[in-house]
Each structure stands twice: as C-alpha cells, then as structure tokens.
C-alpha cells in the first residue's frame, strides 16, 4: 500500500489477503511456487512492516558493499 493509505483501507486489503491465505488451494499453490506463508498471527500489516524493516537492515550492508545499483 502507498504510504499514508487510510487504516481502514489497509485493514480491508489485509483481511482479503488473510482470507486468501486461508484457502487450502491458494496456500498449496503458493507453497508449490516456493513461497513461505507466515503463521496467522504474523499476517498483519505491522508484522509485514517489521519483516521488511528487518530484511532491509540485513541486506542493505551487503548490497552496499557489493556496489549493487538499481537498473
């Protein structure tokens, strides 16, 4: 979602994503594609934000040290 999106909209999109991830067929398709599906208690906007922040903190020094630039 774009920064500044209303909480109500974020909540609706999150609810739809959580419902989709609860569908066994969708879950299996994602797993077959190599996706890891977080436990239900981690399927929140806050948990996703924390995950992204942790990934950036983990990978940014490596990207910077390697001199990787966006194309």
GROMACS .gro file of N, CA and C in nm:
model
  213
    1UNK      N    1   0.085  -0.117   0.000
    1UNK     CA    2   0.000   0.000   0.000
    1UNK      C    3   0.089   0.124   0.000
    2UNK      N    4   0.045   0.227  -0.065
    2UNK     CA    5   0.122   0.352  -0.063
    2UNK      C    6   0.127   0.410   0.079
    3UNK      N    7   0.235   0.477   0.109
    3UNK     CA    8   0.246   0.544   0.238
    3UNK      C    9   0.128   0.640   0.256
    4UNK      N   10   0.076   0.643   0.375
    4UNK     CA   11  -0.035   0.733   0.404
    4UNK      C   12  -0.172   0.677   0.371
    5UNK      N   13  -0.178   0.551   0.327
    5UNK     CA   14  -0.309   0.490   0.298
    5UNK      C   15  -0.391   0.486   0.427
    6UNK      N   16  -0.521   0.509   0.416
    6UNK     CA   17  -0.605   0.506   0.536
    6UNK      C   18  -0.603   0.367   0.602
    7UNK      N   19  -0.602   0.365   0.736
    7UNK     CA   20  -0.600   0.239   0.811
    7UNK      C   21  -0.717   0.149   0.771
    8UNK      N   22  -0.831   0.209   0.743
    8UNK     CA   23  -0.949   0.130   0.704
    8UNK      C   24  -0.923   0.053   0.575
    9UNK      N   25  -0.860   0.118   0.480
    9UNK     CA   26  -0.829   0.054   0.352
    9UNK      C   27  -0.724  -0.055   0.373
   10UNK      N   28  -0.622  -0.025   0.451
   10UNK     CA   29  -0.518  -0.124   0.480
   10UNK      C   30  -0.581  -0.246   0.547
   11UNK      N   31  -0.673  -0.222   0.640
   11UNK     CA   32  -0.740  -0.333   0.708
   11UNK      C   33  -0.821  -0.419   0.613
   12UNK      N   34  -0.889  -0.357   0.518
   12UNK     CA   35  -0.969  -0.434   0.421
   12UNK      C   36  -0.880  -0.518   0.330
   13UNK      N   37  -0.772  -0.460   0.283
   13UNK     CA   38  -0.680  -0.533   0.196
   13UNK      C   39  -0.616  -0.648   0.275
   14UNK      N   40  -0.577  -0.622   0.399
   14UNK     CA   41  -0.519  -0.726   0.483
   14UNK      C   42  -0.619  -0.839   0.507
   15UNK      N   43  -0.744  -0.805   0.535
   15UNK     CA   44  -0.846  -0.908   0.558
   15UNK      C   45  -0.864  -0.995   0.434
   16UNK      N   46  -0.861  -0.934   0.317
   16UNK     CA   47  -0.874  -1.011   0.193
   16UNK      C   48  -0.754  -1.103   0.173
   17UNK      N   49  -0.635  -1.053   0.203
   17UNK     CA   50  -0.514  -1.136   0.188
   17UNK      C   51  -0.517  -1.252   0.287
   18UNK      N   52  -0.556  -1.226   0.410
   18UNK     CA   53  -0.563  -1.331   0.512
   18UNK      C   54  -0.666  -1.437   0.470
   19UNK      N   55  -0.779  -1.393   0.418
   19UNK     CA   56  -0.882  -1.487   0.372
   19UNK      C   57  -0.828  -1.572   0.257
   20UNK      N   58  -0.756  -1.511   0.165
   20UNK     CA   59  -0.699  -1.587   0.054
   20UNK      C   60  -0.598  -1.689   0.104
   21UNK      N   61  -0.515  -1.649   0.199
   21UNK     CA   62  -0.414  -1.740   0.252
   21UNK      C   63  -0.474  -1.854   0.333
   22UNK      N   64  -0.598  -1.839   0.376
   22UNK     CA   65  -0.667  -1.945   0.449
   22UNK      C   66  -0.725  -2.050   0.356
   23UNK      N   67  -0.737  -2.018   0.228
   23UNK     CA   68  -0.792  -2.112   0.130
   23UNK      C   69  -0.687  -2.220   0.101
   24UNK      N   70  -0.720  -2.348   0.126
   24UNK     CA   71  -0.622  -2.454   0.106
   24UNK      C   72  -0.563  -2.460  -0.036
   25UNK      N   73  -0.644  -2.437  -0.137
   25UNK     CA   74  -0.594  -2.442  -0.275
   25UNK      C   75  -0.493  -2.330  -0.301
   26UNK      N   76  -0.524  -2.212  -0.253
   26UNK     CA   77  -0.432  -2.099  -0.272
   26UNK      C   78  -0.304  -2.123  -0.193
   27UNK      N   79  -0.318  -2.169  -0.069
   27UNK     CA   80  -0.199  -2.198   0.013
   27UNK      C   81  -0.108  -2.297  -0.059
   28UNK      N   82  -0.167  -2.405  -0.110
   28UNK     CA   83  -0.086  -2.507  -0.176
   28UNK      C   84  -0.018  -2.453  -0.301
   29UNK      N   85  -0.090  -2.375  -0.376
   29UNK     CA   86  -0.030  -2.316  -0.498
   29UNK      C   87   0.090  -2.228  -0.462
   30UNK      N   88   0.075  -2.147  -0.359
   30UNK     CA   89   0.187  -2.062  -0.315
   30UNK      C   90   0.304  -2.146  -0.265
   31UNK      N   91   0.273  -2.249  -0.187
   31UNK     CA   92   0.379  -2.337  -0.138
   31UNK      C   93   0.449  -2.405  -0.254
   32UNK      N   94   0.373  -2.450  -0.353
   32UNK     CA   95   0.433  -2.513  -0.471
   32UNK      C   96   0.525  -2.418  -0.547
   33UNK      N   97   0.500  -2.289  -0.537
   33UNK     CA   98   0.585  -2.190  -0.603
   33UNK      C   99   0.703  -2.147  -0.515
   34UNK      N  100   0.714  -2.210  -0.398
   34UNK     CA  101   0.827  -2.181  -0.311
   34UNK      C  102   0.804  -2.070  -0.210
   35UNK      N  103   0.682  -2.027  -0.197
   35UNK     CA  104   0.651  -1.920  -0.102
   35UNK      C  105   0.639  -1.977   0.039
   36UNK      N  106   0.687  -1.902   0.135
   36UNK     CA  107   0.667  -1.936   0.275
   36UNK      C  108   0.549  -1.854   0.324
   37UNK      N  109   0.456  -1.918   0.387
   37UNK     CA  110   0.337  -1.849   0.437
   37UNK      C  111   0.351  -1.834   0.588
   38UNK      N  112   0.351  -1.710   0.634
   38UNK     CA  113   0.367  -1.689   0.779
   38UNK      C  114   0.246  -1.741   0.856
   39UNK      N  115   0.267  -1.775   0.984
   39UNK     CA  116   0.154  -1.816   1.066
   39UNK      C  117   0.050  -1.704   1.074
   40UNK      N  118  -0.073  -1.740   1.103
   40UNK     CA  119  -0.183  -1.643   1.104
   40UNK      C  120  -0.153  -1.521   1.191
   41UNK      N  121  -0.091  -1.541   1.307
   41UNK     CA  122  -0.067  -1.428   1.396
   41UNK      C  123   0.037  -1.331   1.340
   42UNK      N  124   0.106  -1.370   1.234
   42UNK     CA  125   0.204  -1.282   1.170
   42UNK      C  126   0.153  -1.224   1.039
   43UNK      N  127   0.027  -1.245   1.008
   43UNK     CA  128  -0.031  -1.194   0.884
   43UNK      C  129  -0.102  -1.061   0.912
   44UNK      N  130  -0.025  -0.966   0.960
   44UNK     CA  131  -0.079  -0.833   0.991
   44UNK      C  132   0.006  -0.728   0.920
   45UNK      N  133  -0.050  -0.610   0.898
   45UNK     CA  134   0.031  -0.503   0.838
   45UNK      C  135   0.154  -0.471   0.923
   46UNK      N  136   0.139  -0.474   1.054
   46UNK     CA  137   0.252  -0.443   1.143
   46UNK      C  138   0.362  -0.548   1.131
   47UNK      N  139   0.323  -0.675   1.125
   47UNK     CA  140   0.422  -0.782   1.111
   47UNK      C  141   0.494  -0.773   0.977
   48UNK      N  142   0.421  -0.741   0.871
   48UNK     CA  143   0.483  -0.726   0.740
   48UNK      C  144   0.582  -0.610   0.741
   49UNK      N  145   0.544  -0.500   0.804
   49UNK     CA  146   0.634  -0.386   0.814
   49UNK      C  147   0.761  -0.420   0.890
   50UNK      N  148   0.746  -0.494   0.999
   50UNK     CA  149   0.862  -0.535   1.078
   50UNK      C  150   0.952  -0.629   0.997
   51UNK      N  151   0.891  -0.719   0.921
   51UNK     CA  152   0.967  -0.810   0.837
   51UNK      C  153   1.046  -0.733   0.731
   52UNK      N  154   0.981  -0.640   0.664
   52UNK     CA  155   1.051  -0.561   0.562
   52UNK      C  156   1.166  -0.483   0.622
   53UNK      N  157   1.143  -0.423   0.738
   53UNK     CA  158   1.248  -0.346   0.804
   53UNK      C  159   1.367  -0.436   0.836
   54UNK      N  160   1.340  -0.554   0.890
   54UNK     CA  161   1.448  -0.648   0.924
   54UNK      C  162   1.525  -0.692   0.799
   55UNK      N  163   1.453  -0.717   0.690
   55UNK     CA  164   1.519  -0.758   0.566
   55UNK      C  165   1.608  -0.647   0.510
   56UNK      N  166   1.560  -0.525   0.515
   56UNK     CA  167   1.642  -0.412   0.467
   56UNK      C  168   1.767  -0.399   0.552
   57UNK      N  169   1.750  -0.408   0.685
   57UNK     CA  170   1.866  -0.397   0.774
   57UNK      C  171   1.965  -0.510   0.751
   58UNK      N  172   1.916  -0.628   0.716
   58UNK     CA  173   2.002  -0.744   0.692
   58UNK      C  174   2.076  -0.731   0.559
   59UNK      N  175   2.003  -0.695   0.453
   59UNK     CA  176   2.061  -0.699   0.320
   59UNK      C  177   2.127  -0.570   0.273
   60UNK      N  178   2.088  -0.454   0.327
   60UNK     CA  179   2.142  -0.327   0.279
   60UNK      C  180   2.295  -0.321   0.288
   61UNK      N  181   2.356  -0.359   0.400
   61UNK     CA  182   2.503  -0.353   0.405
   61UNK      C  183   2.570  -0.441   0.299
   62UNK      N  184   2.511  -0.555   0.270
   62UNK     CA  185   2.566  -0.647   0.171
   62UNK      C  186   2.553  -0.585   0.031
   63UNK      N  187   2.437  -0.530   0.002
   63UNK     CA  188   2.413  -0.466  -0.128
   63UNK      C  189   2.509  -0.348  -0.147
   64UNK      N  190   2.523  -0.269  -0.043
   64UNK     CA  191   2.611  -0.151  -0.050
   64UNK      C  192   2.756  -0.195  -0.068
   65UNK      N  193   2.802  -0.293   0.008
   65UNK     CA  194   2.940  -0.341   0.000
   65UNK      C  195   2.970  -0.401  -0.137
   66UNK      N  196   2.869  -0.464  -0.198
   66UNK     CA  197   2.888  -0.525  -0.330
   66UNK      C  198   2.878  -0.423  -0.442
   67UNK      N  199   2.836  -0.301  -0.409
   67UNK     CA  200   2.825  -0.197  -0.512
   67UNK      C  201   2.708  -0.220  -0.607
   68UNK      N  202   2.608  -0.291  -0.561
   68UNK     CA  203   2.492  -0.320  -0.647
   68UNK      C  204   2.408  -0.193  -0.662
   69UNK      N  205   2.374  -0.163  -0.784
   69UNK     CA  206   2.294  -0.044  -0.817
   69UNK      C  207   2.165  -0.087  -0.887
   70UNK      N  208   2.057  -0.014  -0.866
   70UNK     CA  209   1.934  -0.046  -0.939
   70UNK      C  210   1.951  -0.015  -1.087
   71UNK      N  211   1.886  -0.092  -1.168
   71UNK     CA  212   1.894  -0.068  -1.314
   71UNK      C  213   1.770  -0.001  -1.363
   0.00000   0.00000   0.00000
